[in-house]
């Protein structure tokens, strides 16, 4: 039995990209991994199948609080599913809901936390959820921001963009590696090498380079156009839309930029997102 290595991020910040890279590099780059196979590699923390295992049967009829209380047991079920550590995707903040920790420390081996400029996140999030840009900005400012339970997934508790980002600082830095989306774009070799170093995974440079190419935005977008993507929101025409950094400069109004910066100033400054404004 291993522990969970969380692949954590606010939505639309590069989590799928990171999962694709890791699966491609671990498989040695022999065949390009398809985006619809990613859930076989990295579990989703909200998948109800784990909560049903924790409950020993169906969770239909349980209250929201009763379901959430199953979270620690669901996480432990994930750790027992493989002999080594298991990657688990999460968009949850590291906090409490119904007095239950959304991230179970007893099951945790480490975490990779991916962040992206909230100015760009606001645009991608709007497309993903079918929001207007202003609605997206309000959502990202809401300390109670969350998505509802559906037939397959538990609710996801995001909090505001700033609260989400700061919450992951609670994890011992020895066990947490933070990655900026923008660095994944502009210096992939260095950035992904550091990810592998954190995970203590050693591969030839040729395998690293191939995995970076196999998980590129162009590759993922092409796969979605051909076969669709199971994780695409029904509110969006596509999951892989632009993949750029700095799109906010041509999309957001001065007022929208000011609202985001005023709300998230301190965290944006900490991670270099106020440069060039």
Coordinates of C-alpha atoms in Angstrom, one line a residue:
X1 CA 0.0 0.0 0.0
X2 CA 1.3 3.5 -0.9
X3 CA 0.1 7.0 -0.2
X4 CA -1.7 9.5 -2.3
X5 CA 0.3 12.0 -4.3
X6 CA -2.2 14.8 -4.9
X7 CA -2.3 16.5 -8.3
X8 CA -4.0 19.6 -7.0
X9 CA -5.1 22.8 -8.7
X10 CA -7.8 25.4 -9.0
X11 CA -9.9 24.4 -12.1
X12 CA -8.5 25.2 -15.6
X13 CA -4.9 25.6 -14.4
X14 CA -3.1 22.7 -16.1
X15 CA -4.0 19.6 -14.0
X16 CA -4.9 17.6 -17.1
X17 CA -1.7 18.6 -18.8
X18 CA 0.3 17.5 -15.7
X19 CA -1.6 14.1 -15.6
X20 CA -0.9 13.5 -19.2
X21 CA 2.8 14.3 -18.9
X22 CA 3.2 12.0 -15.9
X23 CA 1.4 9.1 -17.4
X24 CA 3.4 9.4 -20.7
X25 CA 6.7 9.6 -18.9
X26 CA 6.0 6.7 -16.5
X27 CA 5.0 4.5 -19.5
X28 CA 8.3 5.4 -21.1
X29 CA 6.9 7.2 -24.1
X30 CA 6.3 4.1 -26.1
X31 CA 2.8 5.0 -27.1
X32 CA 1.1 8.4 -26.7
X33 CA -1.5 8.2 -23.9
X34 CA -5.0 9.2 -24.8
X35 CA -6.7 11.8 -22.7
X36 CA -9.7 9.5 -22.1
X37 CA -7.3 7.0 -20.4
X38 CA -6.0 9.5 -17.8
X39 CA -8.6 8.5 -15.2
X40 CA -7.1 5.0 -15.2
X41 CA -3.7 6.5 -14.2
X42 CA -4.8 9.3 -11.7
X43 CA -8.0 8.8 -9.8
X44 CA -10.4 11.7 -9.2
X45 CA -10.9 12.4 -5.5
X46 CA -14.6 12.9 -6.0
X47 CA -15.3 9.7 -7.8
X48 CA -18.3 8.1 -6.0
X49 CA -16.9 4.6 -6.5
X50 CA -14.5 5.2 -3.7
X51 CA -17.2 6.5 -1.4
X52 CA -19.3 3.4 -2.2
X53 CA -16.3 1.3 -1.2
X54 CA -15.9 3.2 2.0
X55 CA -19.6 2.8 2.8
X56 CA -19.7 -0.9 1.8
X57 CA -22.5 -0.2 -0.7
X58 CA -24.6 2.4 -2.3
X59 CA -24.5 6.0 -0.8
X60 CA -27.9 6.9 -2.3
X61 CA -30.1 8.2 0.5
X62 CA -27.2 9.4 2.7
X63 CA -27.2 13.1 3.6
X64 CA -24.5 15.4 2.2
X65 CA -22.8 15.4 5.6
X66 CA -22.9 11.6 5.9
X67 CA -21.3 11.3 2.5
X68 CA -18.6 13.8 3.3
X69 CA -17.8 11.9 6.5
X70 CA -16.8 9.0 4.3
X71 CA -13.9 11.0 2.8
X72 CA -11.1 9.6 4.9
X73 CA -12.1 6.0 4.3
X74 CA -12.5 6.8 0.6
X75 CA -9.0 8.1 0.5
X76 CA -7.6 5.1 2.3
X77 CA -9.4 2.8 -0.2
X78 CA -7.4 4.6 -2.9
X79 CA -4.1 4.0 -1.2
X80 CA -5.0 0.3 -0.8
X81 CA -5.7 -0.1 -4.5
X82 CA -2.1 -0.1 -5.6
X83 CA 1.2 -1.3 -3.9
X84 CA 2.9 2.0 -4.6
X85 CA 1.9 5.6 -4.3
X86 CA -1.2 6.6 -6.3
X87 CA -1.8 9.9 -8.1
X88 CA -5.1 11.5 -7.3
X89 CA -6.4 14.6 -9.0
X90 CA -8.2 17.2 -6.9
X91 CA -9.6 20.7 -7.3
X92 CA -10.6 20.9 -3.7
X93 CA -9.0 23.4 -1.4
X94 CA -7.1 22.0 1.6
X95 CA -9.8 22.8 4.1
X96 CA -12.8 21.4 6.1
X97 CA -16.4 20.7 5.0
X98 CA -18.8 19.3 7.6
X99 CA -15.9 19.2 9.9
X100 CA -14.2 16.7 7.6
X101 CA -10.8 17.3 6.0
X102 CA -11.1 17.3 2.2
X103 CA -7.5 16.2 2.0
X104 CA -6.7 13.3 4.4
X105 CA -3.2 13.7 5.7
X106 CA -3.0 10.2 7.0
X107 CA -3.3 9.0 3.4
X108 CA -1.0 11.6 1.9
X109 CA 2.5 11.0 0.6
X110 CA 2.9 14.3 -1.1
X111 CA 1.4 16.8 -3.6
X112 CA 2.1 18.7 -6.8
X113 CA 0.2 22.0 -6.7
X114 CA -0.3 23.7 -10.1
X115 CA -1.2 27.4 -10.2
X116 CA -2.0 29.7 -13.1
X117 CA -2.5 33.5 -13.4
X118 CA -6.0 34.2 -12.2
X119 CA -6.4 36.8 -15.0
X120 CA -6.2 33.9 -17.5
X121 CA -8.1 31.4 -15.3
X122 CA -11.1 33.7 -15.3
X123 CA -11.4 33.4 -19.1
X124 CA -10.9 29.6 -19.2
X125 CA -13.3 29.1 -16.3
X126 CA -15.9 31.2 -18.0
X127 CA -15.8 28.9 -21.1
X128 CA -15.7 25.7 -19.0
X129 CA -18.7 26.5 -16.9
X130 CA -20.7 28.6 -19.3
X131 CA -20.2 31.8 -17.3
X132 CA -19.8 35.3 -18.5
X133 CA -16.4 36.8 -17.6
X134 CA -17.9 38.8 -14.8
X135 CA -19.6 35.7 -13.4
X136 CA -16.4 33.9 -13.5
X137 CA -14.6 36.7 -11.7
X138 CA -17.3 36.6 -9.0
X139 CA -17.0 32.8 -8.7
X140 CA -13.2 33.0 -8.2
X141 CA -13.7 35.6 -5.5
X142 CA -16.3 33.5 -3.6
X143 CA -15.0 31.8 -0.4
X144 CA -17.8 29.4 -0.7
X145 CA -17.3 28.5 -4.4
X146 CA -18.1 24.9 -5.2
X147 CA -19.7 22.6 -7.7
X148 CA -22.6 20.4 -7.0
X149 CA -22.8 16.6 -6.7
X150 CA -23.8 14.7 -9.7
X151 CA -24.4 11.0 -10.5
X152 CA -20.7 10.2 -10.7
X153 CA -18.9 12.8 -8.5
X154 CA -19.0 14.3 -5.1
X155 CA -19.2 18.1 -4.7
X156 CA -16.0 19.9 -5.2
X157 CA -15.1 22.7 -2.8
X158 CA -12.9 25.3 -4.3
X159 CA -13.1 28.4 -2.2
X160 CA -11.8 31.6 -3.8
X161 CA -8.7 31.4 -6.0
X162 CA -6.6 33.0 -3.3
X163 CA -7.9 30.9 -0.5
X164 CA -7.4 27.7 -2.6
X165 CA -3.8 28.7 -3.4
X166 CA -2.9 29.6 0.2
X167 CA -4.6 26.5 1.6
X168 CA -2.1 24.2 0.0
X169 CA 0.7 26.0 1.8
X170 CA -0.5 24.2 4.9
X171 CA 1.2 21.0 3.6
X172 CA 4.7 20.5 4.8
X173 CA 6.9 22.0 2.1
X174 CA 9.1 19.0 2.1
X175 CA 6.2 17.0 0.7
X176 CA 4.8 19.6 -1.7
X177 CA 6.1 20.9 -5.1
X178 CA 4.4 23.9 -6.7
X179 CA 4.4 24.5 -10.4
X180 CA 3.3 27.5 -12.4
X181 CA 1.3 26.9 -15.6
X182 CA 3.3 29.6 -17.3
X183 CA 6.6 27.8 -16.6
X184 CA 5.1 24.6 -18.0
X185 CA 4.6 26.6 -21.2
X186 CA 7.8 28.6 -21.5
X187 CA 10.4 26.3 -20.0
X188 CA 8.9 22.8 -20.1
X189 CA 12.2 20.9 -20.0
X190 CA 13.4 22.6 -16.7
X191 CA 9.9 22.6 -15.2
X192 CA 9.0 19.0 -15.8
X193 CA 12.5 17.8 -14.9
X194 CA 12.0 19.4 -11.5
X195 CA 8.6 17.6 -11.1
X196 CA 10.3 14.3 -11.8
X197 CA 13.1 15.2 -9.3
X198 CA 10.5 15.9 -6.6
X199 CA 8.9 12.5 -7.4
X200 CA 12.3 10.8 -7.4
X201 CA 11.6 9.5 -10.9
X202 CA 14.7 9.1 -13.1
X203 CA 14.3 8.8 -16.9
X204 CA 16.6 9.4 -19.9
X205 CA 16.5 12.9 -21.4
X206 CA 15.0 11.4 -24.6
X207 CA 12.1 10.0 -22.6
X208 CA 11.5 13.3 -20.9
X209 CA 11.5 15.1 -24.2
X210 CA 9.1 12.6 -25.8
X211 CA 6.7 12.8 -22.9
X212 CA 6.7 16.6 -23.1
X213 CA 5.8 16.3 -26.8
X214 CA 3.2 13.6 -26.2
X215 CA 1.4 15.8 -23.6
X216 CA 1.6 19.1 -25.5
X217 CA -1.5 21.2 -25.8
X218 CA -1.5 20.6 -29.5
X219 CA -1.5 16.8 -28.9
X220 CA -4.3 16.9 -26.3
X221 CA -6.4 19.3 -28.4
X222 CA -6.0 17.0 -31.4
X223 CA -7.1 14.0 -29.4
X224 CA -10.2 15.8 -28.1
X225 CA -11.2 17.0 -31.6
X226 CA -10.9 13.4 -32.9
X227 CA -12.5 11.5 -30.0
X228 CA -14.0 13.9 -27.5
X229 CA -13.0 14.2 -23.9
X230 CA -14.9 12.6 -21.1
X231 CA -14.1 15.4 -18.7
X232 CA -15.4 18.2 -20.9
X233 CA -18.2 20.2 -19.2
X234 CA -21.5 20.1 -21.0
X235 CA -21.5 23.9 -20.9
X236 CA -18.3 24.1 -23.1
X237 CA -17.7 23.3 -26.8
X238 CA -14.3 22.0 -26.0
X239 CA -12.0 21.4 -23.0
X240 CA -8.8 22.3 -24.7
X241 CA -9.6 25.8 -26.0
X242 CA -6.5 28.1 -26.1
X243 CA -3.8 26.9 -23.8
X244 CA -2.1 30.3 -23.9
X245 CA -0.7 32.6 -21.2
X246 CA -1.5 36.3 -21.3
X247 CA -4.8 36.0 -23.2
X248 CA -6.3 38.3 -20.6
X249 CA -4.5 41.3 -22.2
X250 CA -6.8 41.1 -25.2
X251 CA -10.0 39.8 -23.5
X252 CA -10.5 41.5 -20.1
X253 CA -11.5 45.1 -19.6
X254 CA -9.5 47.4 -17.4
X255 CA -12.3 47.2 -14.8
X256 CA -12.2 43.4 -14.8
X257 CA -8.4 43.3 -14.5
X258 CA -8.6 45.7 -11.6
X259 CA -11.3 43.7 -9.8
X260 CA -9.2 40.5 -10.0
X261 CA -6.0 42.2 -8.9
X262 CA -7.7 44.0 -6.0
X263 CA -9.2 40.7 -4.8
X264 CA -6.1 38.5 -5.3
X265 CA -3.3 41.0 -5.0
X266 CA -1.2 39.4 -2.3
X267 CA -1.2 35.9 -3.8
X268 CA -0.6 37.2 -7.3
X269 CA 2.3 39.2 -6.1
X270 CA 3.8 36.2 -4.3
X271 CA 3.9 34.2 -7.5
X272 CA 4.9 36.9 -9.9
X273 CA 1.6 37.6 -11.5
X274 CA 1.7 41.4 -11.0
X275 CA 4.7 41.9 -13.3
X276 CA 3.9 43.6 -16.5
X277 CA 0.5 45.0 -15.4

